[in-house]
mmCIF file of C-alpha atoms in Angstrom:
data_model
loop_
_atom_site.group_PDB
_atom_site.id
_atom_site.type_symbol
_atom_site.label_atom_id
_atom_site.label_comp_id
_atom_site.label_asym_id
_atom_site.label_seq_id
_atom_site.Cartn_x
_atom_site.Cartn_y
_atom_site.Cartn_z
ATOM 1 C CA MET A 1 -1.711 4.838 10.936
ATOM 2 C CA ALA A 2 1.737 5.581 9.850
ATOM 3 C CA LEU A 3 3.784 4.700 12.631
ATOM 4 C CA SER A 4 7.507 3.611 12.649
ATOM 5 C CA THR A 5 11.131 3.749 14.593
ATOM 6 C CA LYS A 6 14.517 3.642 13.299
ATOM 7 C CA PHE A 7 17.814 3.721 15.495
ATOM 8 C CA ILE A 8 20.359 6.285 13.677
ATOM 9 C CA LEU A 9 23.531 8.003 14.592
ATOM 10 C CA ALA A 10 23.302 11.716 15.139
ATOM 11 C CA SER A 11 25.166 14.014 12.974
ATOM 12 C CA LYS A 12 27.776 15.513 15.678
ATOM 13 C CA VAL A 13 30.223 13.619 17.822
ATOM 14 C CA ASN A 14 30.076 13.977 21.384
ATOM 15 C CA ASP A 15 32.776 14.604 24.086
ATOM 16 C CA SER A 16 34.049 11.024 23.615
ATOM 17 C CA CYS A 17 34.399 11.651 19.910
ATOM 18 C CA GLU A 18 31.377 9.135 18.900
ATOM 19 C CA TYR A 19 28.063 9.515 17.441
ATOM 20 C CA PRO A 20 25.061 9.318 19.907
ATOM 21 C CA ILE A 21 22.476 6.617 18.985
ATOM 22 C CA MET A 22 19.297 8.222 18.530
ATOM 23 C CA LEU A 23 15.719 6.725 17.857
ATOM 24 C CA ARG A 24 13.949 8.437 15.406
ATOM 25 C CA ILE A 25 10.053 7.901 15.710
ATOM 26 C CA ILE A 26 7.852 8.773 12.646
ATOM 27 C CA ILE A 27 4.161 9.093 13.376
ATOM 28 C CA ASP A 28 1.841 10.396 10.265
ATOM 29 C CA ARG A 29 5.005 11.706 8.483
ATOM 30 C CA LYS A 30 6.184 13.615 11.190
ATOM 31 C CA ASN A 31 9.476 12.616 13.380
ATOM 32 C CA GLN A 32 11.214 13.415 16.272
ATOM 33 C CA LEU A 33 14.277 12.089 18.000
ATOM 34 C CA VAL A 34 15.039 10.803 21.343
ATOM 35 C CA SER A 35 18.430 9.826 22.812
ATOM 36 C CA THR A 36 19.169 6.290 23.932
ATOM 37 C CA LYS A 37 22.256 7.747 26.056
ATOM 38 C CA LYS A 38 24.543 5.294 24.220
ATOM 39 C CA SER A 39 26.947 6.139 21.283
ATOM 40 C CA CYS A 40 29.673 4.569 18.949
ATOM 41 C CA LYS A 41 31.920 5.372 15.952
ATOM 42 C CA GLN A 42 30.768 5.309 12.559
ATOM 43 C CA GLU A 43 32.752 2.152 11.757
ATOM 44 C CA ASN A 44 31.139 -0.006 14.727
ATOM 45 C CA TRP A 45 27.537 1.228 13.590
ATOM 46 C CA LEU A 46 25.480 -1.408 11.445
ATOM 47 C CA VAL A 47 23.165 0.821 9.342
ATOM 48 C CA SER A 48 20.984 -2.043 7.891
ATOM 49 C CA GLN A 49 20.735 -4.058 11.305
ATOM 50 C CA GLN A 50 20.341 -0.909 13.268
ATOM 51 C CA GLN A 51 22.895 -2.176 15.935
ATOM 52 C CA VAL A 52 26.375 -1.872 17.183
ATOM 53 C CA ALA A 53 29.324 -3.952 15.540
ATOM 54 C CA ARG A 54 31.112 -6.877 17.688
ATOM 55 C CA GLY A 55 34.142 -4.688 17.536
ATOM 56 C CA HIS A 56 32.662 -1.980 19.977
ATOM 57 C CA PRO A 57 33.833 -3.162 23.455
ATOM 58 C CA LYS A 58 30.088 -2.698 24.808
ATOM 59 C CA HIS A 59 28.319 -4.081 21.794
ATOM 60 C CA GLN A 60 26.184 -6.778 23.875
ATOM 61 C CA GLU A 61 25.229 -4.007 26.436
ATOM 62 C CA ILE A 62 24.028 -1.407 23.760
ATOM 63 C CA ASN A 63 22.239 -3.887 21.741
ATOM 64 C CA LEU A 64 20.612 -5.400 24.483
ATOM 65 C CA LEU A 65 19.159 -2.111 25.401
ATOM 66 C CA LEU A 66 18.176 -1.291 21.574
ATOM 67 C CA ARG A 67 16.311 -4.716 21.610
ATOM 68 C CA THR A 68 14.496 -4.031 24.774
ATOM 69 C CA ILE A 69 13.471 -0.586 23.590
ATOM 70 C CA VAL A 70 11.954 -2.011 20.250
ATOM 71 C CA SER A 71 10.239 -4.513 22.375
ATOM 72 C CA GLU A 72 8.682 -2.232 24.736
ATOM 73 C CA LEU A 73 7.480 0.313 22.042
ATOM 74 C CA ASP A 74 6.034 -2.769 20.135
ATOM 75 C CA PHE A 75 4.315 -3.755 23.488
ATOM 76 C CA LEU A 76 2.900 -0.054 23.568
ATOM 77 C CA ILE A 77 1.786 0.277 20.090
ATOM 78 C CA ILE A 78 -0.231 -2.852 19.910
ATOM 79 C CA SER A 79 -1.816 -2.187 23.210
ATOM 80 C CA GLU A 80 -2.927 1.441 22.142
ATOM 81 C CA GLY A 81 -3.955 -0.032 19.053
ATOM 82 C CA LYS A 82 -6.384 -2.136 20.620
ATOM 83 C CA LYS A 83 -7.873 0.936 22.569
ATOM 84 C CA GLY A 84 -8.402 2.298 18.948
ATOM 85 C CA ARG A 85 -5.526 4.962 19.492
ATOM 86 C CA LYS A 86 -1.980 5.255 18.432
ATOM 87 C CA PRO A 87 0.747 6.434 21.248
ATOM 88 C CA THR A 88 1.757 9.833 20.980
ATOM 89 C CA PHE A 89 5.488 11.018 20.917
ATOM 90 C CA ASP A 90 5.750 11.838 24.367
ATOM 91 C CA GLU A 91 4.276 8.330 25.431
ATOM 92 C CA MET A 92 6.874 6.813 23.307
ATOM 93 C CA LYS A 93 9.687 9.082 24.448
ATOM 94 C CA THR A 94 8.846 8.375 27.832
ATOM 95 C CA VAL A 95 9.083 4.465 27.432
ATOM 96 C CA VAL A 96 12.754 5.062 25.922
ATOM 97 C CA ARG A 97 13.771 7.391 28.705
ATOM 98 C CA SER A 98 12.639 4.990 31.278
ATOM 99 C CA LEU A 99 14.827 2.487 29.812
ATOM 100 C CA THR A 100 17.886 4.753 29.370
ATOM 101 C CA GLY A 101 17.561 6.238 32.916
ATOM 102 C CA ALA A 102 16.963 9.743 31.643
ATOM 103 C CA THR A 103 13.643 9.876 33.412
ATOM 104 C CA LYS A 104 14.350 11.311 37.069
ATOM 105 C CA GLU A 105 12.615 10.287 40.139
ATOM 106 C CA PRO A 106 10.328 13.097 41.167
ATOM 107 C CA GLU A 107 11.738 15.087 44.097
ATOM 108 C CA SER A 108 10.060 14.280 47.225
ATOM 109 C CA LYS A 109 7.850 16.852 48.853
ATOM 110 C CA SER A 110 5.513 16.561 51.836
ATOM 111 C CA LEU A 111 2.079 18.173 52.011
ATOM 112 C CA PHE A 112 3.005 21.087 54.390
ATOM 113 C CA LYS A 113 6.520 21.860 52.361
ATOM 114 C CA LEU A 114 4.243 22.070 49.111
ATOM 115 C CA PHE A 115 1.953 24.385 50.546
ATOM 116 C CA GLU A 116 4.724 26.533 52.312
ATOM 117 C CA ASP A 117 6.649 26.778 49.170
ATOM 118 C CA HIS A 118 4.016 27.714 47.215
ATOM 119 C CA ILE A 119 2.987 30.360 49.816
ATOM 120 C CA SER A 120 6.336 31.853 49.627
ATOM 121 C CA LEU A 121 6.661 31.986 45.904
ATOM 122 C CA LEU A 122 3.234 33.701 45.798
ATOM 123 C CA ASN A 123 4.394 36.279 48.588
ATOM 124 C CA GLN A 124 7.487 36.905 46.388
ATOM 125 C CA GLN A 125 5.457 37.673 43.426
ATOM 126 C CA ASN A 126 3.252 40.129 45.947
ATOM 127 C CA ARG A 127 0.415 38.074 45.308
ATOM 128 C CA ILE A 128 -0.537 38.328 48.801
ATOM 129 C CA GLY A 129 -4.410 37.639 48.884
ATOM 130 C CA TYR A 130 -4.214 34.639 46.680
ATOM 131 C CA ALA A 131 -0.939 33.617 49.257
ATOM 132 C CA ASP A 132 -3.433 33.766 52.081
ATOM 133 C CA THR A 133 -6.085 31.766 50.538
ATOM 134 C CA PHE A 134 -3.344 28.732 50.609
ATOM 135 C CA LYS A 135 -2.141 29.983 54.057
ATOM 136 C CA PHE A 136 -5.669 29.572 55.348
ATOM 137 C CA THR A 137 -6.190 26.307 53.315
ATOM 138 C CA LEU A 138 -2.882 24.857 54.909
ATOM 139 C CA SER A 139 -3.797 25.921 58.377
ATOM 140 C CA SER A 140 -7.116 23.952 57.940
ATOM 141 C CA LEU A 141 -5.196 20.814 56.918
ATOM 142 C CA LYS A 142 -2.743 20.947 59.686
ATOM 143 C CA GLY A 143 -5.988 21.309 62.051
ATOM 144 C CA PHE A 144 -7.279 18.189 60.293
ATOM 145 C CA VAL A 145 -4.372 15.808 60.681
ATOM 146 C CA LYS A 146 -3.237 17.247 64.027
ATOM 147 C CA ASN A 147 -0.282 19.114 62.515
ATOM 148 C CA LYS A 148 1.437 15.688 61.616
ATOM 149 C CA ASP A 149 2.711 16.306 57.989
ATOM 150 C CA ARG A 150 1.844 13.685 55.120
ATOM 151 C CA ASP A 151 3.725 12.430 52.150
ATOM 152 C CA LEU A 152 1.649 13.080 49.151
ATOM 153 C CA LEU A 153 1.572 9.295 47.930
ATOM 154 C CA SER A 154 -0.150 8.566 51.329
ATOM 155 C CA ILE A 155 -3.244 10.931 50.489
ATOM 156 C CA ASN A 156 -5.846 9.189 48.504
ATOM 157 C CA LEU A 157 -9.895 9.539 48.222
ATOM 158 C CA ASN A 158 -10.483 8.156 51.779
ATOM 159 C CA PHE A 159 -8.107 11.138 53.199
ATOM 160 C CA LEU A 160 -10.224 13.700 51.176
ATOM 161 C CA LYS A 161 -13.599 12.527 52.222
ATOM 162 C CA LYS A 162 -12.588 12.373 55.891
ATOM 163 C CA TYR A 163 -11.159 16.028 55.582
ATOM 164 C CA GLU A 164 -14.667 16.827 54.085
ATOM 165 C CA GLU A 165 -16.212 15.575 56.978
ATOM 166 C CA TYR A 166 -13.908 17.039 59.376
ATOM 167 C CA LEU A 167 -15.023 20.877 57.664
ATOM 168 C CA MET A 168 -18.735 19.797 58.029
ATOM 169 C CA GLU A 169 -18.311 18.848 61.526
ATOM 170 C CA ARG A 170 -16.665 21.987 62.615
ATOM 171 C CA GLY A 171 -19.615 24.012 60.767
ATOM 172 C CA CYS A 172 -17.583 25.462 57.757
ATOM 173 C CA ALA A 173 -20.167 26.568 55.482
ATOM 174 C CA ILE A 174 -20.250 24.994 51.872
ATOM 175 C CA THR A 175 -18.624 28.379 50.410
ATOM 176 C CA THR A 176 -15.837 27.690 52.829
ATOM 177 C CA ARG A 177 -15.703 24.138 52.138
ATOM 178 C CA SER A 178 -15.368 24.748 48.426
ATOM 179 C CA VAL A 179 -12.475 27.524 49.018
ATOM 180 C CA TYR A 180 -10.441 24.779 51.022
ATOM 181 C CA LEU A 181 -11.174 22.086 48.757
ATOM 182 C CA ARG A 182 -10.605 23.912 45.501
ATOM 183 C CA THR A 183 -7.148 25.232 46.862
ATOM 184 C CA PHE A 184 -6.283 21.918 47.852
ATOM 185 C CA ARG A 185 -6.863 20.788 44.318
ATOM 186 C CA THR A 186 -5.074 23.534 42.647
ATOM 187 C CA MET A 187 -2.369 22.804 45.014
ATOM 188 C CA TRP A 188 -2.243 19.030 43.966
ATOM 189 C CA LYS A 189 -2.292 19.998 40.185
ATOM 190 C CA VAL A 190 0.811 22.258 40.874
ATOM 191 C CA ALA A 191 2.816 19.294 42.532
ATOM 192 C CA ILE A 192 1.651 16.940 39.486
ATOM 193 C CA ARG A 193 2.856 20.023 37.051
ATOM 194 C CA GLU A 194 6.482 20.330 39.119
ATOM 195 C CA LYS A 195 6.874 16.162 39.278
ATOM 196 C CA TYR A 196 6.283 16.253 42.674
ATOM 197 C CA CYS A 197 3.745 13.765 42.374
ATOM 198 C CA PRO A 198 2.906 11.088 39.634
ATOM 199 C CA GLU A 199 -0.178 12.123 37.497
ATOM 200 C CA ALA A 200 -1.647 9.099 37.839
ATOM 201 C CA HIS A 201 -1.909 9.702 41.801
ATOM 202 C CA TYR A 202 -4.806 12.225 41.581
ATOM 203 C CA PRO A 203 -7.307 11.471 44.492
ATOM 204 C CA PHE A 204 -9.701 14.459 43.581
ATOM 205 C CA LYS A 205 -10.631 12.580 40.340
ATOM 206 C CA GLU A 206 -13.154 10.347 42.605
ATOM 207 C CA LEU A 207 -14.392 13.035 44.825
ATOM 208 C CA ALA A 208 -18.031 14.449 44.069
ATOM 209 C CA PHE A 209 -16.955 18.128 43.517
ATOM 210 C CA GLY A 210 -19.969 19.260 41.653
ATOM 211 C CA LYS A 211 -21.368 21.145 44.573
ATOM 212 C CA TYR A 212 -18.220 22.699 45.136
ATOM 213 C CA ASN A 213 -18.098 24.439 42.101
ATOM 214 C CA ASN A 214 -20.593 27.006 42.100
ATOM 215 C CA PRO A 215 -21.744 27.009 45.695
ATOM 216 C CA ARG A 216 -24.880 29.152 46.387
ATOM 217 C CA THR A 217 -24.290 31.775 49.271
ATOM 218 C CA LYS A 218 -26.710 32.774 51.850
ATOM 219 C CA LYS A 219 -28.879 35.814 50.991
ATOM 220 C CA ARG A 220 -27.285 38.804 52.662
ATOM 221 C CA ALA A 221 -29.218 41.835 51.452
ATOM 222 C CA ILE A 222 -31.226 43.929 53.480
ATOM 223 C CA GLN A 223 -34.070 46.201 52.637
ATOM 224 C CA LYS A 224 -34.002 49.883 51.801
ATOM 225 C CA SER A 225 -35.981 50.839 54.845
ATOM 226 C CA GLN A 226 -33.328 49.003 57.001
ATOM 227 C CA ILE A 227 -30.591 51.053 55.022
ATOM 228 C CA ASP A 228 -32.534 54.354 56.020
ATOM 229 C CA GLN A 229 -32.595 52.993 59.706
ATOM 230 C CA ILE A 230 -29.032 52.743 59.806
ATOM 231 C CA SER A 231 -28.503 56.160 58.305
ATOM 232 C CA ALA A 232 -30.831 57.917 60.871
ATOM 233 C CA LEU A 233 -29.379 55.963 63.823
ATOM 234 C CA GLU A 234 -28.107 58.509 66.519
ATOM 235 C CA ILE A 235 -24.624 57.860 67.196
ATOM 236 C CA ASP A 236 -22.620 59.518 70.064
ATOM 237 C CA PRO A 237 -20.054 61.827 68.294
ATOM 238 C CA ILE A 238 -17.297 60.355 70.718
ATOM 239 C CA ASN A 239 -17.978 56.985 69.206
ATOM 240 C CA ASP A 240 -15.923 58.022 65.987
ATOM 241 C CA THR A 241 -14.965 54.294 64.822
ATOM 242 C CA LEU A 242 -18.716 53.295 64.933
ATOM 243 C CA ILE A 243 -19.506 56.476 62.777
ATOM 244 C CA ASN A 244 -16.775 55.633 60.224
ATOM 245 C CA SER A 245 -18.147 52.073 60.161
ATOM 246 C CA ARG A 246 -21.421 53.153 59.127
ATOM 247 C CA ASN A 247 -20.393 55.547 56.737
ATOM 248 C CA TYR A 248 -18.203 52.992 54.926
ATOM 249 C CA PHE A 249 -21.295 50.517 54.819
ATOM 250 C CA LEU A 250 -23.407 53.448 53.495
ATOM 251 C CA PHE A 251 -20.924 54.916 51.077
ATOM 252 C CA SER A 252 -20.962 51.326 49.713
ATOM 253 C CA PHE A 253 -24.509 51.231 49.173
ATOM 254 C CA TYR A 254 -24.730 54.465 47.353
ATOM 255 C CA CYS A 255 -21.624 54.110 45.280
ATOM 256 C CA ARG A 256 -23.105 50.940 43.575
ATOM 257 C CA GLY A 257 -21.533 48.320 45.953
ATOM 258 C CA ILE A 258 -18.090 49.587 45.712
ATOM 259 C CA ASN A 259 -16.123 46.753 47.862
ATOM 260 C CA PHE A 260 -14.364 47.470 51.156
ATOM 261 C CA THR A 261 -10.876 47.003 49.289
ATOM 262 C CA ASP A 262 -11.512 49.623 46.731
ATOM 263 C CA LEU A 263 -13.370 52.050 49.225
ATOM 264 C CA ALA A 264 -10.016 51.828 51.304
ATOM 265 C CA SER A 265 -8.013 52.817 48.448
ATOM 266 C CA LEU A 266 -9.981 55.726 47.267
ATOM 267 C CA LYS A 267 -7.970 58.995 47.064
ATOM 268 C CA TRP A 268 -9.380 62.601 46.719
ATOM 269 C CA ASP A 269 -8.173 62.586 43.117
ATOM 270 C CA ASN A 270 -10.757 59.843 42.562
ATOM 271 C CA ILE A 271 -13.541 62.583 42.836
ATOM 272 C CA VAL A 272 -13.960 64.946 39.734
ATOM 273 C CA ASP A 273 -16.795 67.079 39.188
ATOM 274 C CA ASP A 274 -19.161 65.134 41.573
ATOM 275 C CA GLU A 275 -18.093 61.745 39.938
ATOM 276 C CA LEU A 276 -16.506 58.825 41.025
ATOM 277 C CA GLU A 277 -13.691 57.557 38.836
ATOM 278 C CA TYR A 278 -11.769 54.103 40.139
ATOM 279 C CA ILE A 279 -10.340 50.988 38.902
ATOM 280 C CA ARG A 280 -11.934 47.950 40.517
ATOM 281 C CA SER A 281 -8.802 45.868 41.879
ATOM 282 C CA LYS A 282 -10.490 42.537 41.170
ATOM 283 C CA THR A 283 -11.439 43.129 37.530
ATOM 284 C CA LYS A 284 -9.173 45.936 36.576
ATOM 285 C CA GLU A 285 -12.554 47.631 35.160
ATOM 286 C CA GLU A 286 -12.934 51.228 35.059
ATOM 287 C CA PHE A 287 -15.815 52.926 36.688
ATOM 288 C CA ARG A 288 -17.112 56.301 36.534
ATOM 289 C CA PHE A 289 -20.376 57.600 37.653
ATOM 290 C CA LYS A 290 -22.346 60.538 39.258
ATOM 291 C CA LEU A 291 -22.367 60.356 42.970
ATOM 292 C CA HIS A 292 -25.418 59.942 44.895
ATOM 293 C CA PRO A 293 -26.377 63.160 47.299
ATOM 294 C CA GLU A 294 -25.944 60.653 50.571
ATOM 295 C CA ALA A 295 -22.459 59.903 49.203
ATOM 296 C CA MET A 296 -21.551 63.466 48.866
ATOM 297 C CA ARG A 297 -22.833 63.975 52.246
ATOM 298 C CA ILE A 298 -20.732 61.323 53.527
ATOM 299 C CA LEU A 299 -17.545 62.744 51.454
ATOM 300 C CA ASP A 300 -18.391 66.157 52.880
ATOM 301 C CA PHE A 301 -18.115 64.671 56.594
ATOM 302 C CA TYR A 302 -14.312 63.653 55.705
ATOM 303 C CA ARG A 303 -13.004 66.610 53.722
ATOM 304 C CA ASN A 304 -11.748 68.573 56.773
ATOM 305 C CA LEU A 305 -12.267 65.924 59.341
ATOM 306 C CA ARG A 306 -9.259 65.946 62.112
ATOM 307 C CA GLY A 307 -7.042 62.766 61.712
ATOM 308 C CA ASN A 308 -7.640 62.418 58.212
ATOM 309 C CA SER A 309 -5.326 60.327 56.134
ATOM 310 C CA ASP A 310 -2.015 61.838 55.690
ATOM 311 C CA ALA A 311 -1.447 60.103 52.163
ATOM 312 C CA GLY A 312 -4.600 61.630 50.186
ATOM 313 C CA TYR A 313 -6.783 58.697 50.947
ATOM 314 C CA ILE A 314 -10.494 60.022 51.601
ATOM 315 C CA PHE A 315 -11.230 57.483 54.427
ATOM 316 C CA PRO A 316 -8.983 57.155 57.601
ATOM 317 C CA ILE A 317 -7.811 53.893 56.964
ATOM 318 C CA LEU A 318 -4.601 53.885 54.981
ATOM 319 C CA TYR A 319 -1.649 56.369 56.075
ATOM 320 C CA LYS A 320 1.689 56.988 54.769
ATOM 321 C CA ARG A 321 3.087 54.551 56.897
ATOM 322 C CA HIS A 322 1.373 51.772 54.999
ATOM 323 C CA ASP A 323 3.854 51.737 52.225
ATOM 324 C CA SER A 324 4.123 48.230 51.138
ATOM 325 C CA ILE A 325 1.722 45.875 49.502
ATOM 326 C CA GLN A 326 1.589 43.546 52.603
ATOM 327 C CA SER A 327 1.166 46.354 55.030
ATOM 328 C CA ILE A 328 -1.756 47.877 53.156
ATOM 329 C CA ARG A 329 -3.501 44.514 52.821
ATOM 330 C CA TYR A 330 -3.186 43.700 56.504
ATOM 331 C CA ARG A 331 -4.435 47.287 57.286
ATOM 332 C CA LYS A 332 -7.161 46.604 55.229
ATOM 333 C CA GLN A 333 -8.099 43.364 56.791
ATOM 334 C CA LYS A 334 -7.771 44.543 60.296
ATOM 335 C CA ILE A 335 -10.160 47.590 59.446
ATOM 336 C CA ARG A 336 -12.636 45.629 57.676
ATOM 337 C CA THR A 337 -12.582 42.945 60.746
ATOM 338 C CA ARG A 338 -13.496 45.760 63.000
ATOM 339 C CA VAL A 339 -15.873 47.269 60.506
ATOM 340 C CA ASN A 340 -18.006 44.043 60.472
ATOM 341 C CA LYS A 341 -17.878 43.907 64.211
ATOM 342 C CA ASP A 342 -19.291 47.447 64.640
ATOM 343 C CA LEU A 343 -21.878 46.591 61.934
ATOM 344 C CA GLN A 344 -23.356 43.662 63.807
ATOM 345 C CA GLU A 345 -23.697 45.981 66.725
ATOM 346 C CA LEU A 346 -25.343 48.456 64.692
ATOM 347 C CA GLY A 347 -27.608 45.688 63.185
ATOM 348 C CA ALA A 348 -28.481 44.437 66.815
ATOM 349 C CA ALA A 349 -29.349 47.900 68.138
ATOM 350 C CA LEU A 350 -32.072 48.358 64.935
ATOM 351 C CA GLY A 351 -33.391 44.780 65.357
ATOM 352 C CA ILE A 352 -31.939 43.543 61.955
ATOM 353 C CA GLN A 353 -31.581 39.743 62.275
ATOM 354 C CA LYS A 354 -29.286 39.487 59.389
ATOM 355 C CA THR A 355 -25.744 39.475 59.980
ATOM 356 C CA LEU A 356 -24.341 42.935 58.543
ATOM 357 C CA THR A 357 -20.895 43.011 56.975
ATOM 358 C CA THR A 358 -19.499 45.399 54.320
ATOM 359 C CA TYR A 359 -20.524 43.007 51.539
ATOM 360 C CA VAL A 360 -24.100 43.307 52.630
ATOM 361 C CA ALA A 361 -24.257 46.799 51.252
ATOM 362 C CA ARG A 362 -23.256 45.298 47.832
ATOM 363 C CA HIS A 363 -26.173 42.902 47.757
ATOM 364 C CA SER A 364 -28.521 45.234 49.164
ATOM 365 C CA TYR A 365 -27.494 47.756 46.615
ATOM 366 C CA ALA A 366 -28.457 45.019 43.906
ATOM 367 C CA THR A 367 -31.558 43.931 45.508
ATOM 368 C CA THR A 368 -33.013 47.606 45.849
ATOM 369 C CA LEU A 369 -32.278 48.174 42.254
ATOM 370 C CA ARG A 370 -34.027 45.007 41.425
ATOM 371 C CA ARG A 371 -36.992 45.722 43.621
ATOM 372 C CA ASN A 372 -37.579 49.080 41.911
ATOM 373 C CA GLY A 373 -37.710 47.422 38.534
ATOM 374 C CA VAL A 374 -34.109 47.805 37.243
ATOM 375 C CA SER A 375 -33.411 45.435 34.500
ATOM 376 C CA LYS A 376 -30.971 42.697 35.327
ATOM 377 C CA GLU A 377 -28.756 44.111 32.169
ATOM 378 C CA ASN A 378 -28.524 47.233 34.006
ATOM 379 C CA ILE A 379 -27.888 45.843 37.311
ATOM 380 C CA GLY A 380 -24.915 43.604 36.094
ATOM 381 C CA ARG A 381 -23.491 46.847 33.972
ATOM 382 C CA SER A 382 -23.470 48.692 37.254
ATOM 383 C CA LEU A 383 -21.752 45.744 39.404
ATOM 384 C CA GLY A 384 -19.256 45.448 36.597
ATOM 385 C CA HIS A 385 -20.384 42.029 35.504
ATOM 386 C CA ASP A 386 -19.183 40.908 31.919
ATOM 387 C CA SER A 387 -22.191 38.880 31.211
ATOM 388 C CA LEU A 388 -25.780 38.679 31.982
ATOM 389 C CA LYS A 389 -25.133 35.182 33.194
ATOM 390 C CA THR A 390 -22.886 36.435 35.881
ATOM 391 C CA THR A 391 -25.608 38.824 36.928
ATOM 392 C CA ASP A 392 -28.248 35.654 37.159
ATOM 393 C CA ILE A 393 -25.850 33.731 39.223
ATOM 394 C CA TYR A 394 -25.317 37.052 41.404
ATOM 395 C CA LEU A 395 -29.234 37.461 41.526
ATOM 396 C CA GLU A 396 -29.930 33.867 42.343
ATOM 397 C CA ASP A 397 -27.566 33.966 45.556
ATOM 398 C CA ILE A 398 -29.386 37.273 46.802
ATOM 399 C CA GLY A 399 -32.946 36.236 45.470
ATOM 400 C CA ASP A 400 -34.999 38.117 43.017
ATOM 401 C CA PRO A 401 -37.474 40.118 44.698
ATOM 402 C CA ILE A 402 -39.624 40.893 41.275
ATOM 403 C CA LEU A 403 -39.986 37.043 40.823
ATOM 404 C CA ASP A 404 -40.719 36.450 44.339
ATOM 405 C CA ASP A 405 -43.439 39.084 44.336
ATOM 406 C CA LEU A 406 -44.777 37.794 41.114
ATOM 407 C CA ILE A 407 -45.178 34.216 42.191
ATOM 408 C CA ASN A 408 -46.790 35.232 45.664
ATOM 409 C CA SER A 409 -49.149 37.525 44.192
ATOM 410 C CA THR A 410 -50.262 34.670 41.576
ATOM 411 C CA LEU A 411 -50.694 31.843 44.031
#
C-alpha cells in the first residue's frame, strides 16, 4: 500500500502575505491537500524538516501542531492496517480538521424541530403527500413522548423498541407501523446527512427491521358477485352522495383498478373514442384502454348531471375553487374519507363482511381477473406494474384464487 504525507507551502499567499501550510496526502499515487490553518513566509519554512524555522514568532505553536498531526495520522494508519485496510482521504482529512479546528460542531436540533423543518421544506417543494407522511409520523411520536420534545442524542435503541411497543398497544397494523418506523428512519438519515447528528449515533442499526420492509396487507378483495350486488342495489335518488360513492367504486373496478386520486383528476378530455387515456400520478405511466360498458354507463350518468364540475372534471369532486396543489389534495382526501364511509354503509346493507374502501375495487379487479384465468403477466401489465415480481407481491397480498382452488381440489 503506497501511502505517505508531506507538509508543503501553498502556491499563493493569503491576506497576511504568507503561504498557507498544507498537508499533502498521497494514497496509491493519488494526492489531495488539506489545510493546517497555519501559514508562514517562504524564508521561515524549512523544506527538508517540514517545519517552521525559529525565526517565525509562532514557530513553537505551529511545529507542535504539525507534529501532532503526524502522530495522529500515524496512529490512524497503524490502526486501520491491523484491520487489513487503509484509511481514506476523507478519514485522514477529518483527523487534520479536528486538530486544526476546521471541523464545526453539528448544529443542535431537537426531534420535533427536525421533523417540522423537513415538513416545511417538502411543502415548499409542493410534495404535499410526502410531507403528510412525515406529519403523521411526527404526530404519532408526539403522542408517544406525551408532547415532550427530545434531543436527538437521547434517542437510542431502547427508545425505538418502546415506541414500537406503543404502536402495537394502540392496535396499529403492521403496515401502519412500517410507515411510521420507515419514515422515522428516513428522517434520521436526513439528520446525519445534514450534520445534526453524528453518523455513529444510528439507533435503527440494531432494530429488527426485516418485518417492516415488505409488510403483508390483509386480503381486501371481494367477489365479482358482490360487485354485482353493489351495482344492483336500489338507492334513493335523493341520496346523491351515496350514489356518487358507489359510482366511484364501480368505475374504479371497471377501469382496471384506477385509484381514487387519478379518478378524481379525470376530465372529459381523457375520454377519446370510447377509450380512457390518463397518466397515473404515482408512476407517471400512461394508460390507454377501451372502456367497459359499465364504465360507459357511469359516464353517461355524469354527462349532463346538475352540479357537475365547473372545471371540466368528469366527477363532481374538484371545482374551479380548488386551484392549488394543496387545496386539490385536501379536497380529494375529504371526499375519499366520505366515500369510504359510504362504502362501509353499502357493505353493511348487503352483508359484505370485508370493510369496503376505494382500494378494495383495485384488489377486487385483480382477483376477478386471476379467478378467470388471466395470466399474472397480463394482470401486472394492466395494473401498471413494471415487473412480474411486483405483480407476485401484489397477488400474495390479495391471495391467488387459482392456486387456492388447485390446492383445495387436490387435497
